[in-house]
XYZ file of C-alpha atoms in Angstrom:
241
model
C -7.662 43.067 84.753
C -6.188 44.358 81.643
C -4.255 41.229 80.583
C -7.489 39.188 81.325
C -9.414 41.389 79.280
C -6.696 41.249 76.399
C -6.752 37.329 76.477
C -10.707 37.378 76.019
C -10.497 39.773 73.091
C -7.751 37.471 71.401
C -9.816 34.528 72.352
C -12.922 36.042 70.859
C -11.121 37.140 67.723
C -9.719 33.925 67.044
C -12.613 32.080 67.707
C -14.484 34.259 65.474
C -11.877 33.428 62.556
C -12.547 29.543 63.054
C -15.978 29.733 62.732
C -16.185 31.790 59.935
C -18.927 30.085 57.593
C -17.641 27.787 54.694
C -19.617 27.573 51.234
C -20.951 24.432 50.890
C -20.301 22.652 47.466
C -21.917 19.757 46.350
C -20.530 17.692 43.902
C -23.152 15.227 41.776
C -21.380 12.095 40.093
C -24.600 10.150 38.946
C -24.065 8.536 35.371
C -26.965 6.596 33.485
C -24.721 6.843 30.176
C -21.050 6.665 29.802
C -19.298 6.846 32.729
C -15.595 8.412 32.909
C -13.064 6.788 34.805
C -11.776 10.088 35.613
C -14.515 10.955 38.276
C -12.560 9.938 41.345
C -9.895 11.976 40.305
C -12.214 14.707 39.931
C -13.668 14.448 43.198
C -10.356 14.403 44.818
C -9.220 17.538 43.168
C -12.404 19.419 43.799
C -12.282 18.463 47.780
C -8.375 19.749 47.520
C -9.447 23.192 45.862
C -12.186 23.282 48.009
C -10.304 22.966 51.300
C -7.964 25.583 49.988
C -10.884 27.906 49.385
C -12.174 26.622 52.875
C -15.397 25.479 51.280
C -17.156 22.149 52.611
C -17.234 19.826 49.549
C -19.903 16.728 49.680
C -19.950 14.305 46.883
C -22.794 12.174 46.164
C -24.478 10.131 43.164
C -27.920 10.201 45.001
C -30.303 12.416 43.492
C -32.654 12.466 46.548
C -30.248 15.311 47.504
C -31.964 17.812 45.057
C -34.781 19.017 47.429
C -35.406 22.155 49.000
C -34.150 21.465 52.156
C -30.899 20.312 51.165
C -30.217 22.635 48.910
C -31.068 25.459 51.213
C -27.234 25.212 52.650
C -25.496 24.787 49.381
C -23.926 27.678 47.583
C -22.671 25.589 44.507
C -23.651 22.819 42.660
C -21.400 20.855 40.336
C -22.155 18.290 38.008
C -18.868 16.504 37.401
C -18.958 14.266 34.352
C -22.808 13.132 34.877
C -24.505 11.569 31.953
C -27.970 10.351 30.777
C -31.062 11.304 32.561
C -29.844 11.566 36.460
C -32.999 13.483 37.906
C -36.960 12.649 38.155
C -39.133 15.549 37.721
C -39.194 16.626 41.478
C -35.719 16.745 41.695
C -35.470 18.735 38.742
C -37.886 21.240 39.709
C -35.997 21.847 43.065
C -32.819 22.467 41.220
C -34.400 24.604 38.735
C -35.909 26.908 41.555
C -32.616 26.785 43.503
C -30.687 28.228 40.447
C -33.161 30.728 39.482
C -33.261 32.039 42.881
C -29.551 32.601 43.085
C -27.618 29.242 43.071
C -24.516 28.544 41.426
C -23.995 25.809 38.884
C -20.642 24.652 37.333
C -20.776 21.739 34.480
C -17.521 19.887 33.922
C -17.079 17.899 30.770
C -19.779 15.422 30.482
C -22.059 17.544 32.153
C -22.975 18.354 28.419
C -23.989 14.646 27.924
C -26.817 14.939 30.602
C -30.395 15.650 30.774
C -31.196 15.757 26.979
C -34.913 15.877 27.525
C -35.063 18.636 30.181
C -35.560 21.931 28.485
C -34.273 24.120 31.452
C -30.978 22.301 31.514
C -30.311 23.121 27.701
C -30.820 26.668 29.005
C -28.745 26.096 32.009
C -25.818 24.729 30.026
C -26.244 26.543 26.878
C -25.966 23.827 24.426
C -25.866 20.038 24.725
C -22.758 17.639 23.746
C -22.754 16.209 20.088
C -19.748 14.125 19.483
C -16.064 14.017 19.944
C -12.733 12.667 18.321
C -10.035 11.001 19.986
C -8.266 12.253 22.812
C -5.543 14.713 21.310
C -3.157 17.509 22.230
C -4.824 20.854 21.327
C -4.248 24.751 21.619
C -6.886 26.645 23.838
C -7.258 30.341 23.285
C -8.497 32.053 26.256
C -10.228 34.968 24.946
C -11.726 36.226 28.145
C -9.281 36.439 31.153
C -11.257 38.893 33.313
C -13.336 36.127 34.836
C -12.410 34.493 37.841
C -12.231 31.322 36.258
C -9.827 32.181 33.339
C -7.823 35.015 35.030
C -5.009 32.790 35.981
C -4.664 31.385 32.283
C -2.335 32.389 29.603
C -3.810 33.763 26.482
C -2.693 30.445 24.817
C -2.974 27.163 26.583
C -1.766 23.604 25.021
C -3.176 20.665 26.596
C -4.428 17.079 25.922
C -8.206 16.248 26.403
C -11.381 14.965 24.526
C -12.579 17.844 22.604
C -16.325 18.002 22.645
C -18.374 19.140 19.598
C -21.810 20.470 20.478
C -25.307 20.289 18.997
C -25.387 24.123 18.442
C -23.240 27.090 19.465
C -24.194 28.195 23.013
C -26.453 30.926 22.787
C -26.788 34.063 25.167
C -23.331 33.035 27.016
C -19.934 34.889 27.412
C -17.182 32.812 26.014
C -14.385 32.401 27.954
C -12.062 29.955 26.083
C -12.075 28.554 22.198
C -10.226 25.291 21.208
C -8.472 25.842 17.928
C -9.592 23.394 15.185
C -6.532 23.821 13.141
C -4.615 22.369 16.051
C -6.089 18.909 16.300
C -8.373 16.661 13.954
C -12.255 15.799 13.935
C -13.451 19.382 15.258
C -16.446 20.545 13.424
C -17.800 23.883 15.486
C -15.700 25.813 12.948
C -13.674 29.051 13.491
C -15.301 29.609 16.826
C -15.392 26.591 19.064
C -16.367 27.298 22.533
C -14.993 25.125 25.380
C -15.770 27.427 28.352
C -18.618 30.085 28.934
C -20.679 31.163 31.302
C -24.094 33.155 31.693
C -26.752 34.131 34.084
C -30.027 32.263 34.914
C -32.343 33.929 36.770
C -30.585 35.367 39.958
C -28.277 32.331 39.458
C -24.828 31.761 37.845
C -23.768 29.010 35.476
C -20.219 28.256 34.384
C -19.567 25.080 31.768
C -16.076 23.813 31.059
C -15.871 21.111 28.322
C -12.240 19.907 29.303
C -11.644 17.401 31.860
C -11.965 13.935 30.236
C -8.723 12.546 31.604
C -7.725 11.522 35.090
C -4.347 13.607 34.300
C -6.548 16.767 33.863
C -7.373 16.892 37.452
C -3.556 17.005 38.367
C -2.567 19.922 36.111
C -2.114 23.145 37.684
C -3.660 25.510 35.166
C -6.843 23.282 34.973
C -6.848 23.165 38.637
C -6.635 27.009 38.913
C -9.590 27.054 36.469
C -11.700 24.816 38.287
C -10.950 26.898 41.492
C -11.987 30.228 40.169
C -15.421 28.652 38.760
C -16.125 27.218 42.067
C -15.506 30.910 43.848
C -17.263 32.302 40.980
C -20.448 29.686 41.318
C -20.240 30.148 45.035
C -20.692 33.900 44.973
C -17.328 34.478 46.542
C -15.632 36.048 43.307
C -17.494 39.139 41.477
C -17.604 38.882 38.024
C -16.247 41.913 36.215
C-alpha cells in the first residue's frame, strides 16, 4: 500500500508540473504600409523563445483577434514590424481596454510606424517613427541593465540595424538603451537617441524595441536575449525593479 501511495504522489506531482499553465503570447504582423522581409524570421524567433519560456505563441495578421473574448486568454501582445493602419475602431477599443486592465505590450521596430491616427497608440508606444538612414553598424549604450529586457546585455553593444529617428523624444518612459549617433551616419535625435524604453499604461505594461529590421537580427544571441526578457516582462513573469 505504501508503494502504491508513493506512485500516486509521484504521478500527481509530475502531472501537475506537466499541466502548469503557459502564458499565451499573441504576435501580430499585419502591414498596410511597408512590409519587412524579416517578419517570418521574427515569428520563428519568438516561437522558439516562447517554447524556451514555456509560453504558447500564436502569430496572426487577422485583426479580428482583437476582441474581448480572444484577449481574455492572452498575457502579452507583440506588434512585430506592423505598419500603417491595422485595426478598426472596435479592435482599437478592445486592445486599449485590455492593456489598461493589465495586459502587456511589446512593440518591435516598425511597430512605431503604425497607427499614426490613434492617440492611444501614441501613448502606448511613447512616440512614432519619423525616418531612418541606411542599414549600418552602430554602438548601442545599454543605460539601464536592471530591467529584464536589458539585464543580459553588455553596457556597450555594437550591432547592425536600421536606426530609427522618431517624431519626438518619447515622454514619460524609462529609457533602457540609446544608440550613439557618433558611431553611424544619418541620425538626427541628438546626444540622447533612445532605441528601447518601457513604461506603464494604466495597469498594463509597454516596452518598445526599435531594433529588428534585418533577418539576421533574430539569429543574434544578444538580441534574442533582449526579446526573451521583454516577453517575460510583458507577460508579467519578470518583476520590474
